[in-house]
Coordinates of C-alpha atoms and ligand atoms in Angstrom, one line a residue:
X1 CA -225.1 89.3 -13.0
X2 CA -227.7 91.0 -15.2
X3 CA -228.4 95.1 -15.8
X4 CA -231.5 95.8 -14.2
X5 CA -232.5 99.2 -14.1
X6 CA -231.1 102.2 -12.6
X7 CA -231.6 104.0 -9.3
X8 CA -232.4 107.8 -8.9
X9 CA -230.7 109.9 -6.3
X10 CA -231.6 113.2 -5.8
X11 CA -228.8 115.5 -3.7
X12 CA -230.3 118.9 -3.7
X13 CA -231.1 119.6 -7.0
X14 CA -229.1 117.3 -8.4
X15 CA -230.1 113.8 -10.1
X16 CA -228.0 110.8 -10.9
X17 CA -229.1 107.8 -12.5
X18 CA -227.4 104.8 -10.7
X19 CA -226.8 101.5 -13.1
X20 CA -228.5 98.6 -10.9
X21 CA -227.3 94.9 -10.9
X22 CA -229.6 91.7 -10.5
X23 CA -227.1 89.0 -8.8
X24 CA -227.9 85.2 -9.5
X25 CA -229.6 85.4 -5.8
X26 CA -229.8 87.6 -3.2
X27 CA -230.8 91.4 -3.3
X28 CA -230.2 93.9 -5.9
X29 CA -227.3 95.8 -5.8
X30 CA -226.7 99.5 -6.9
X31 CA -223.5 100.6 -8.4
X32 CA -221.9 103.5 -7.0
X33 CA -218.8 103.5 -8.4
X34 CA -219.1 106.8 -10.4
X35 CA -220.4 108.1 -7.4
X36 CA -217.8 110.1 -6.3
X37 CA -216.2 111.6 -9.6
X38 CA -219.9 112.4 -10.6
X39 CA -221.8 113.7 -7.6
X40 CA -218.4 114.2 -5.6
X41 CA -219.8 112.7 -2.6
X42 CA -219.0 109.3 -0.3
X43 CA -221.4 106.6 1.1
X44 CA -221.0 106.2 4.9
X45 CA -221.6 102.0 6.2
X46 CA -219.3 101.9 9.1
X47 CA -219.5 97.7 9.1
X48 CA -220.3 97.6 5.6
X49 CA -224.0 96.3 6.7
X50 CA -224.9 97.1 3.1
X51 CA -222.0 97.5 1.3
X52 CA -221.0 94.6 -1.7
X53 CA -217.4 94.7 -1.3
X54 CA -216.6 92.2 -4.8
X55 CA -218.4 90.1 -6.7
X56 CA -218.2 86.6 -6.6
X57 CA -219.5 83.0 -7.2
X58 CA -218.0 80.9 -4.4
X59 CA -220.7 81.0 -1.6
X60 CA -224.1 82.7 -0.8
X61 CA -225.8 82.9 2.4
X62 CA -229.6 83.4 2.6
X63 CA -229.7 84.9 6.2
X64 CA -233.7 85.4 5.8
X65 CA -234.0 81.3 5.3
X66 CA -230.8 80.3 7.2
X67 CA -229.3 78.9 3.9
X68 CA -225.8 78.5 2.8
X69 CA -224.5 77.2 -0.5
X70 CA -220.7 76.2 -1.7
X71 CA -221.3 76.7 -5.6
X72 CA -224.7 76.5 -5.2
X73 CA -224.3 73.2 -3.0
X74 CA -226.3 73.4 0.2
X75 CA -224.2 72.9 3.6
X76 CA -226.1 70.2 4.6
X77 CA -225.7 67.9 1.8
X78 CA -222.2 68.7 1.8
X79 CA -221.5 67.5 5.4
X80 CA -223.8 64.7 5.0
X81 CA -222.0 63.0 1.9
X82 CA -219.4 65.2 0.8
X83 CA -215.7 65.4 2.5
X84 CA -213.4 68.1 3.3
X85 CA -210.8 67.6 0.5
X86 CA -213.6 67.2 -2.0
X87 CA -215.6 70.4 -0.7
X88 CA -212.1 72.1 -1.0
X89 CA -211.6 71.2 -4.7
X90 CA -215.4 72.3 -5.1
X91 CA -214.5 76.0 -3.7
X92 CA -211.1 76.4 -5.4
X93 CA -211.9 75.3 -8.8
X94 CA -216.2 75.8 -8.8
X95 CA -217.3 72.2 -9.7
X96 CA -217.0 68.8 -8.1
X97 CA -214.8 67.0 -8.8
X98 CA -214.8 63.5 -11.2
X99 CA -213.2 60.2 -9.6
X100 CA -209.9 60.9 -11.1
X101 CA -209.9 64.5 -10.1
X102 CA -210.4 63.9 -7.0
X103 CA -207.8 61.2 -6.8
X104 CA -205.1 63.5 -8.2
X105 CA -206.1 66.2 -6.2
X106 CA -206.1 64.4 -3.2
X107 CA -202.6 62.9 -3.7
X108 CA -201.2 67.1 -4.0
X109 CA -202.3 68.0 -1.3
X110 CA -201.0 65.0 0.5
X111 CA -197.5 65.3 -0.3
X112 CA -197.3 68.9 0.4
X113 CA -198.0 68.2 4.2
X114 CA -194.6 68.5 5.3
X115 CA -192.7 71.4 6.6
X116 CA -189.7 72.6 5.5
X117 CA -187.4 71.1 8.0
X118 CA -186.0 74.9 9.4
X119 CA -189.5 76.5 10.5
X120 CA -189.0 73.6 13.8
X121 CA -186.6 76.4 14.2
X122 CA -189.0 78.8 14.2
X123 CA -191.3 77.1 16.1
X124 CA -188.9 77.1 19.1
X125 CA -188.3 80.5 18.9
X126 CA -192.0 81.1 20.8
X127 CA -192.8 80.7 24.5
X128 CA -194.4 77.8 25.5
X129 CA -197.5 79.0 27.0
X130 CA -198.1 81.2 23.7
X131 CA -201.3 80.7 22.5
X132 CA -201.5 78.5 19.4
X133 CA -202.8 81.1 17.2
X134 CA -200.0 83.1 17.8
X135 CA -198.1 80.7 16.6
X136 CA -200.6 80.3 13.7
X137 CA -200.7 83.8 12.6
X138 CA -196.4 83.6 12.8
X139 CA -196.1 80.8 11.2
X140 CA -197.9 81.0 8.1
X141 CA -196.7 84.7 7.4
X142 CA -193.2 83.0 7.8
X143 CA -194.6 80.6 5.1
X144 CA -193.2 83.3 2.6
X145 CA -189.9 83.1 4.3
X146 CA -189.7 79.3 3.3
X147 CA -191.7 78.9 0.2
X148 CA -190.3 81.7 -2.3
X149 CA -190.9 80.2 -5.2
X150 CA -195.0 80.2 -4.5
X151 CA -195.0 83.9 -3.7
X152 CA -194.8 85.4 -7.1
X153 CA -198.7 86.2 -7.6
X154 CA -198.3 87.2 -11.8
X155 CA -197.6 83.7 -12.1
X156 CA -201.4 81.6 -12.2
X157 CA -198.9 78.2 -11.9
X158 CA -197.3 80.0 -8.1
X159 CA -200.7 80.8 -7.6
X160 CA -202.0 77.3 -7.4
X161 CA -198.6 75.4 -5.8
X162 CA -198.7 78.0 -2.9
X163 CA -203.3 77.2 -2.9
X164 CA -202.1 73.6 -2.3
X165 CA -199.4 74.6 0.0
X166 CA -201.5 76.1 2.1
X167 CA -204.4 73.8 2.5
X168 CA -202.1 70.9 2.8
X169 CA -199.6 72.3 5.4
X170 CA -202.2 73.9 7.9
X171 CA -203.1 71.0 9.8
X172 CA -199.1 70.2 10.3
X173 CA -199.0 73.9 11.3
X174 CA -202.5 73.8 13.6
X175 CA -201.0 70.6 15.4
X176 CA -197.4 71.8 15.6
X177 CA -198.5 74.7 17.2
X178 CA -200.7 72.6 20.0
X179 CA -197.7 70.1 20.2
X180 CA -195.0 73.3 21.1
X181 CA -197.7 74.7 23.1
X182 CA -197.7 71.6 25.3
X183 CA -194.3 70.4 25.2
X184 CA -194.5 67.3 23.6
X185 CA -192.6 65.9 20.3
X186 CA -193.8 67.2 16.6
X187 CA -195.5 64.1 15.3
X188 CA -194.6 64.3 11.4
X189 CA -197.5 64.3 9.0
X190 CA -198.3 60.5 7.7
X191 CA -199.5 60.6 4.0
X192 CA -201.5 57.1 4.3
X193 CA -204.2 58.9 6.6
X194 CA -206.9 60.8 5.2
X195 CA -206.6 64.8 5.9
X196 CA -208.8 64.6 9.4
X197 CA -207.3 61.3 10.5
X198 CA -203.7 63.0 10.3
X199 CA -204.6 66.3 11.8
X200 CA -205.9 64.1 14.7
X201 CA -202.7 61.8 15.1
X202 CA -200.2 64.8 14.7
X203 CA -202.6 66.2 17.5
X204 CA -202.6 63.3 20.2
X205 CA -200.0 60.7 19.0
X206 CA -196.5 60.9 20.9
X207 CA -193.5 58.7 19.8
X208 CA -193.8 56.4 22.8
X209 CA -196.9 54.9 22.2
X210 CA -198.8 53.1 19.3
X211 CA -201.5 55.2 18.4
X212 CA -204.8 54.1 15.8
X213 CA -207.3 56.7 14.6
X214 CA -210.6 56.4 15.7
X215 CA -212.4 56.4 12.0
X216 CA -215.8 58.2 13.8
X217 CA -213.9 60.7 15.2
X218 CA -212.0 61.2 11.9
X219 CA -215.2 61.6 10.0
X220 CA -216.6 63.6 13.1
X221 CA -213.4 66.2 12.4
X222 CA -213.6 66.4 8.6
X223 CA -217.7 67.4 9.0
X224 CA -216.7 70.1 11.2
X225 CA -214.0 71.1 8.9
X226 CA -216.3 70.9 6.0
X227 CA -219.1 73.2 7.7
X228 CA -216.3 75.5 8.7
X229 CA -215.2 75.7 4.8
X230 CA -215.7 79.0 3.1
X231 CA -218.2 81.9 4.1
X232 CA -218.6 84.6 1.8
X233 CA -217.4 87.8 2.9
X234 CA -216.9 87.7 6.8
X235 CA -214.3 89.6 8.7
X236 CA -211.1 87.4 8.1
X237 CA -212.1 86.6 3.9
X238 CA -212.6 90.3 3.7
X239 CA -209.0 91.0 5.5
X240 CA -207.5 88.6 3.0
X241 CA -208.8 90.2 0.4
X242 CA -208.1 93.8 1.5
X243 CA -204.8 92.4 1.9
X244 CA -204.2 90.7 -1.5
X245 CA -205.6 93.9 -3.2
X246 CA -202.2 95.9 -2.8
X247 CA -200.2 92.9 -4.3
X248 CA -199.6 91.0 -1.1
X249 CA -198.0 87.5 -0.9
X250 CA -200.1 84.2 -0.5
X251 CA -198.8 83.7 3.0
X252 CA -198.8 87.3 4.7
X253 CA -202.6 87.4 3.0
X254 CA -203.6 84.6 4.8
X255 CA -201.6 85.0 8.0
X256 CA -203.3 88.6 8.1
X257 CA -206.8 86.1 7.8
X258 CA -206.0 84.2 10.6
X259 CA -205.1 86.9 12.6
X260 CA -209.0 88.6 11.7
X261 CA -210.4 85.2 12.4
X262 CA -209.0 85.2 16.7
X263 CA -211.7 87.9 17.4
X264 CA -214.0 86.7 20.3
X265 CA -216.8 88.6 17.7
X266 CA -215.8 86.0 14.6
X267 CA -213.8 82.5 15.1
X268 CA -212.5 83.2 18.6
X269 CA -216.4 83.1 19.5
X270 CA -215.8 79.1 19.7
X271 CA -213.2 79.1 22.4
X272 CA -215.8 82.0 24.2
X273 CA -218.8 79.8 24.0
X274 CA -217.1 76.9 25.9
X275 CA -215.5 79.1 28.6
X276 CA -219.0 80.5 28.7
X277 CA -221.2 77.1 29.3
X278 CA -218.1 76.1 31.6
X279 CA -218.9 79.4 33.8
X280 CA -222.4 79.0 33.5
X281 CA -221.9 75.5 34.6
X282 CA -225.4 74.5 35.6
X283 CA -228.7 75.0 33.8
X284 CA -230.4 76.4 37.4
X285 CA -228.0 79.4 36.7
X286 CA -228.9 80.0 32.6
X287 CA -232.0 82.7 33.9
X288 CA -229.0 84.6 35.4
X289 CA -226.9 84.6 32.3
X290 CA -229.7 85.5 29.8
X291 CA -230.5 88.6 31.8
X292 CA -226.9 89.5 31.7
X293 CA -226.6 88.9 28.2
X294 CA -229.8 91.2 27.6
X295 CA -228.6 94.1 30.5
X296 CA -227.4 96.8 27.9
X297 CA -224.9 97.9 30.8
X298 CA -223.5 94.4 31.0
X299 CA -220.2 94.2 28.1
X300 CA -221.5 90.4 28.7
X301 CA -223.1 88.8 25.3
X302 CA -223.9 84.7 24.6
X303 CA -221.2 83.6 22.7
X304 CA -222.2 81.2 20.1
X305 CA -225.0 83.1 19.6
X306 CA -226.2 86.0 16.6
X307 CA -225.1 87.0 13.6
X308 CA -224.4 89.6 10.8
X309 CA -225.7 87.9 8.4
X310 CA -228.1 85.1 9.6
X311 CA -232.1 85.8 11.3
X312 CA -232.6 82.5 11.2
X313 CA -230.6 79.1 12.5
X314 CA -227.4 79.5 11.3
X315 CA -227.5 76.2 8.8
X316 CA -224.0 74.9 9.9
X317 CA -224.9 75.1 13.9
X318 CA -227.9 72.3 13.0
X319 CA -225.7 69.6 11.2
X320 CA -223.2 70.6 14.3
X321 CA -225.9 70.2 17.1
X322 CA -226.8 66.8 15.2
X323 CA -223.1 66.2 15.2
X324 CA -222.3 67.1 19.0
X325 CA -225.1 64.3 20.2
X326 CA -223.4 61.6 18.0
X327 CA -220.3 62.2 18.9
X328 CA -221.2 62.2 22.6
X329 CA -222.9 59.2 22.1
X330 CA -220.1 57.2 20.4
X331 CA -217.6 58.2 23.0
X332 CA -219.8 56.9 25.4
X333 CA -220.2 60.7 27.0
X334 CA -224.0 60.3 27.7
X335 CA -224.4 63.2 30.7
X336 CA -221.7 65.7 29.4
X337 CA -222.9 69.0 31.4
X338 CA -221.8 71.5 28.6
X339 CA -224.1 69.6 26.3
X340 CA -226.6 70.0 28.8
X341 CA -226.2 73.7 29.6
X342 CA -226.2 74.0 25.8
X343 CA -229.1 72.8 25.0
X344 CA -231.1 74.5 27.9
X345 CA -229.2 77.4 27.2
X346 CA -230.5 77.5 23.4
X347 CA -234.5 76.4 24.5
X348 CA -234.5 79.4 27.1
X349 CA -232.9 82.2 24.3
X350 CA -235.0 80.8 22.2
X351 CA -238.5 81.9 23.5
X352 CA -237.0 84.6 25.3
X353 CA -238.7 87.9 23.5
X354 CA -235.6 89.6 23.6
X355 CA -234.1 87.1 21.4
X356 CA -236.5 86.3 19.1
X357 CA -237.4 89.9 18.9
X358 CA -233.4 90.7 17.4
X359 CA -233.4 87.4 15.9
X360 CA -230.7 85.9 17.6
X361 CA -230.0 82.4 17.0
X362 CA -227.4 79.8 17.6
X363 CA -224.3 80.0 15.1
X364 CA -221.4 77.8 14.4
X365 CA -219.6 78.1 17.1
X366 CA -222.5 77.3 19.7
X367 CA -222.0 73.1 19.6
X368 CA -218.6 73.1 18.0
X369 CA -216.8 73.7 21.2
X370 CA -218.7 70.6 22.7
X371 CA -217.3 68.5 20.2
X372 CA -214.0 69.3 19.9
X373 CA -213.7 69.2 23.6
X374 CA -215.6 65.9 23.9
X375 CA -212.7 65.0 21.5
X376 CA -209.9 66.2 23.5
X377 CA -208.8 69.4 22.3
X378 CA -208.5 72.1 24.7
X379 CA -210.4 75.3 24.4
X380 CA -207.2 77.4 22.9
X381 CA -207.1 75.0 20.0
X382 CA -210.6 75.3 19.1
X383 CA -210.0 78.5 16.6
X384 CA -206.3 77.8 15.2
X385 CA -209.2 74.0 14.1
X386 CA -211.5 76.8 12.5
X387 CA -208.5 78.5 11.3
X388 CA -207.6 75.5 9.2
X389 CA -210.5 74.7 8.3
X390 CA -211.5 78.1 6.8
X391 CA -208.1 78.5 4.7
X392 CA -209.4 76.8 1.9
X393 CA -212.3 79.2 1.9
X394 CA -210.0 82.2 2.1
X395 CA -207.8 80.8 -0.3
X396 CA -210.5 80.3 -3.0
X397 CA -211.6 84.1 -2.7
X398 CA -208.2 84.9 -2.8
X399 CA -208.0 83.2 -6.1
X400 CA -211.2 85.1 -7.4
X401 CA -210.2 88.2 -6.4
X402 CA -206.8 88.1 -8.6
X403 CA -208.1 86.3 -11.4
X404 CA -211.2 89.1 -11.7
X405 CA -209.8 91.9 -14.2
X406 CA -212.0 94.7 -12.5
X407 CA -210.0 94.0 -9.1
X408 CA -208.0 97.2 -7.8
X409 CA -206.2 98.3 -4.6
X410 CA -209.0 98.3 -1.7
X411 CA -209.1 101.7 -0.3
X412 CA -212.5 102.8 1.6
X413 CA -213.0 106.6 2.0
X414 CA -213.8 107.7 5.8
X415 CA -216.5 110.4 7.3
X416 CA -213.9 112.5 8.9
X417 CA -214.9 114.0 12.0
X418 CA -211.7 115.7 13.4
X419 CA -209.8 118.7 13.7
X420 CA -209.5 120.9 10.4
X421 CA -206.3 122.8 9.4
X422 CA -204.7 124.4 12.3
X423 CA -201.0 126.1 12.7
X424 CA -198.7 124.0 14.6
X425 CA -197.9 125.4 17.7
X426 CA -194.3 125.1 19.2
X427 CA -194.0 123.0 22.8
X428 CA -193.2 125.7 25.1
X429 CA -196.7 127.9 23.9
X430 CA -198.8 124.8 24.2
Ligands
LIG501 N1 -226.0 88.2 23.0 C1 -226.8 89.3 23.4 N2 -227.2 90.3 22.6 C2 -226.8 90.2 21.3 C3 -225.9 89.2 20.8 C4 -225.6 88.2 21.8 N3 -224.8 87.1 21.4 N4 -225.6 89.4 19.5 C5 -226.3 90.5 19.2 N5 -226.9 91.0 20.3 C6 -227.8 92.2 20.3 C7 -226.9 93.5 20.3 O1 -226.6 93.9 21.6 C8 -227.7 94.5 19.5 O2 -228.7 95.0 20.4 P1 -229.3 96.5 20.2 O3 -229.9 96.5 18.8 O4 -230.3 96.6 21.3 O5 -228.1 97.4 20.3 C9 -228.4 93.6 18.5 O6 -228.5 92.3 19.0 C10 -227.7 93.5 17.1 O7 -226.4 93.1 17.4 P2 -225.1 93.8 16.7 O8 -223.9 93.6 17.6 O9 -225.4 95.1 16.2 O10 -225.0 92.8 15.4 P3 -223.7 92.6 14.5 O11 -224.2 92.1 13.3 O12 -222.9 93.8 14.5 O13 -222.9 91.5 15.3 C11 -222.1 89.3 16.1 C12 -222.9 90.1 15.0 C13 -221.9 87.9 15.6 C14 -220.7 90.0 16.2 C15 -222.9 89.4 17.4 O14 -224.2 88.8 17.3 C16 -222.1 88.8 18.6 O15 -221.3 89.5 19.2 N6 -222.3 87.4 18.9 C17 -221.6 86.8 19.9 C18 -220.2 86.3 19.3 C19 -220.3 85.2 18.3 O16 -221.0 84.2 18.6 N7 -219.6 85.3 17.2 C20 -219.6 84.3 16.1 C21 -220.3 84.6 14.8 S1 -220.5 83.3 13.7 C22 -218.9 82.6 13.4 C23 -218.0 83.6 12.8 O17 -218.3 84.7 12.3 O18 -216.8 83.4 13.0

C-alpha cells in the first residue's frame, strides 16, 4: 500500500484534504478515518458496496476480469495442480509450502481430526431431522467448551493450535452432523486417508460394510474444497471478523461464520440452486423461470446466479462446470437432467438482455450442487461442504486481523431515521 495523493471534499464551505491509498491491485482507496472527528460527519453504504472494511493480503478478486487470486495464485492453477491442504497452508501462512512443510503440516492437521470424545454427547442432544448446519453452527461454538486451552487469543502459539483445530476437525464435525442427521453410526476419522478421502468415508461408510474410497471422487471433493477456500471479504469472513474484533474466541468467531454462510443470498445459494433445477425440472420450462426470475414482483431470483463482486464468470463456477461433466462422466451419469437444465439454463440467461444488461453470471454455487449430488450427498449437506471448506479462509483472515496492530473493535455508525427525544408516556394515557 502506497500514499497516493489526497482527495478533496467540499461540505459547504468547508474543505478537507483526504490521504489516498494505492493498493497492490484493485482501485484506490480513500481514507476516511479522520472523517468524523474532523468534518464531524458519517459516510452512509448500507452493504458496504464501497466501503474497505481492513486491509489485507490473503485474496483479491478482479470482478471486472472474473479473476481470483490466493496470494496472488490464480484459482484455476490452484485447482488444477494444487490441493486443499497445500492451498490451506498457502492462505494461513502466505507462501507455499516446501516438501517438508508440507509434510509436517499435513501430519498436524491429521492428528487433530478427532473429537473429544464428550461433544457425541452433544451431538445427541439435537433432533434428528435438524438440519446439519444447525448442528454446524452448535457444534463448533461448543468447540470453546472442549478446547480451552486454544481460546486464549494474546497467545500467537493458542492462536495457531486452535487454526489447526479447526481446519482439521470440520470435516469430522461436517460428517458427524450428516451421520446424526440420518441416524446412522459416527464413522471415526482415519488418519491414513488424505483430508477429502476421509471426509468422504466418515460421510458414506457404516460399520457393517467394507468400504474403499473412490480416488476420482476424492480428488473431485478436494477441487471443490479448494475453489471453495478463502474469498476476501464476503458476508460470513466479514461476520468473523466483526466478531473477533471485540476479543471473541476462535470457536464462537467461526461458529458466528458459519451461521453468516447458511443465507440462501451467500453459501445456502448451493442447496437453492439444486432445489431450483429440480423444480424447474425440464429445459421446455427454463422460458418460464427466466421471466420469473426477471418479474420485479416475483421474490423469485436464479440461484447460482450474480454477484456482489463479480460482472463477469465467476472464475471458480468454470473449473466447477469443467468439474461437474467429469465427474458425471466417471460415474457413468451421462443424461443427468440437472446437468441438463443447468446448462440450458445458463445458455438461455446468458443472451437474455436482462442478464447481460445487470451482468449476471453463473457463480459457484451454480454446478456445485450437481456434483455433490451426483456424488451422493443430499441437498442439506451441500453448505455445512462449503462450510468446511471455507474455514480455512475465515481462519486465515482471522489470523490477519489480530496480528494487524491498527485492528480495533468493529463498530459502524448508522443514518438514524427514527423518533427523536420524546417524554415517556405512562400506559393508561397512551
Ligand atoms: N436473478 C435475478 N435477478 C438478479 C439476480 C438473480 N440471481 N441477482 C441479482 N439480480 C438483479 C437484482 O434484482 C437487481 O436488479 P435491479 O437493479 O433491477 O433492482 C440487480 O440484479 C442487482 O442485484 P442486487 O441484489 O442489488 O446485487 P447484490 O450485489 O446486492 O446481490 C447476490 C448479489 C449474490 C446476493 C444476488 O445476485 C443474488 O441474490 N443471487 C442469487 C443467490 C446466489 O446465487 N448467491 C450466491 C453468491 S456466490 C457464493 C457466495 O457468496 O456464497
Amino acid at each position: 500500500m502506497t500514499d497516493r495523493t489526497t482527495a478533496t471534499l467540499r461540505i459547504g464551505s468547508k474543505e478537507l484534504e483526504l490521504p489516498m491509498f494505492s493498493p497492490a491491485a484493485g482501485p484506490d482507496v480513500i481514507d476516511i478515518r479522520k472523517l468524523y472527528s474532523e468534518a464531524g460527519v458519517f459516510t452512509y453504504d448500507p452493504g458496504y458496496t464501497s466501503t474497505a472494511s481492513c486491509d489485507s493480503t490473503i485474496t483479491f478478486i478482479d470482478g471486472e476480469e472474473g479473476i481470483l487470486l490466493h496470494r496472488g495464485y490464480p484459482i484455476d492453477q490452484l485447482a488444477e495442480k494444487s490441493h486443499y491442504l497445500e492451498v490451506c497452508y498457502l492462505l494461513l501462512y502466505g507462501e507455499l509450502p516446501t516438501g517438508p512443510q508440507l509434510e509436517d503440516f499435513q501430519s498436524l492437521v491429521t492428528n487433530h481430526t478427532m473429537l473429544h470424545e464428550q461433544m457425541l454427547y452433544f451431538y445427541r442432544g439435537f433432533r434428528r431431522d435438524a438440519h446439519p448446519m444447525a448442528i454446524m453452527v452448535g457444534v463448533v461454538g461448543a468447540m470453546s467448551a472442549f478446547y480451552h486451552d486454544s481460546t486464549d487469543i494474546r497467545d500467537p502459539w493458542q492462536r495457531e493450535v486452535a487454526s489447526i483445530r479447526m481446519i482439521a476437525k470440520m470435516p469430522t464435525i461436517a460428517a458427524w452432523a450428516y451421520k446424526y442427521h440420518i441416524g446412522q453410526p459416527f464413522v471415526y476419522p482415519c488418519n491414513s486417508l488424505t483430508y477429502a478421502a476421509n471426509f468422504l468415508r466418515m460421510c458414506f461408510a457404516v460399520p457393517a460394510d467394507d468400504y474403499v474410497v473412490n480416488p476420482i471422487l476424492a480428488r473431485a471433493m478436494d477441487r471443490i474444497f479448494t475453489l471453495h477456500a478463502d474469498h476476501e471479504q464476503n458476508a460470513s469472513t466479514s461476520t468473523v471478523r466483526l466478531a473477533s474484533s471485540s476479543g471473541a474466541n476462535p470457536f464462537a468467531c467461526i461458529a458466528a461464520g458459519i451461521a453468516s454462510l447458511w443465507g440462501p443470498a451467500h453459501g445456502g445459494a448451493n442447496q437453492a440452486c439444486l432445489e431450483m433445477l429440480e423444480q424447474i425440472g425440464s429445459t421446455d420450462r427454463i422460458p418460464e423461470f427466466i421471466d420469473r426470475a426477471k418479474d420485479r414482483d416475483d421474490p423469485f431470483r436464479l440461484m447460482g446466479f450474480g454477484h456482489r463482486v463479480y460482472k463477469n464468470v465467476d472464475p471458480r463456477a468454470k473449473v466447477m462446470k469443467q468439474s461437474a461433466d467429469e465427474v458425471l462422466e466417471l460415474l457413468g451419469i451421462d443424461d443427468n437432467p440437472k446437468l441438463q437444465v443447468a446448462k440450458e439454463l445458463e445458455r438461455q440467461a446468458l443472451s437474455d438482455k436482462y442478464f447481460s444488461e445487470k451482468r449476471l453470471f453463473p457463480n459457484v454455487d451454480f454446478y456445485s450442487g450437481i456434483i455433490l449430488e451426483a456424488m451422493g450427498f443430499p441437498t442439506s449437506m451441500f453448505t455445512p461442504i462449503f462450510a468446511l471448506s471455507r474455514t480455512v479462509g475465515w481462519i486465515s483472515q482471522w489470523k490477519e486481523q489480530l496480528e494487524d496492530p491498527k485492528h480495533r473493535i468493529g463498530r459502524p455508525r448508522q443514518l438514524y431515521e427514527g423518533e427523536t427525544l420524546r417524554d415517556y408516556v405512562n400506559v393508561e394515557d397512551r
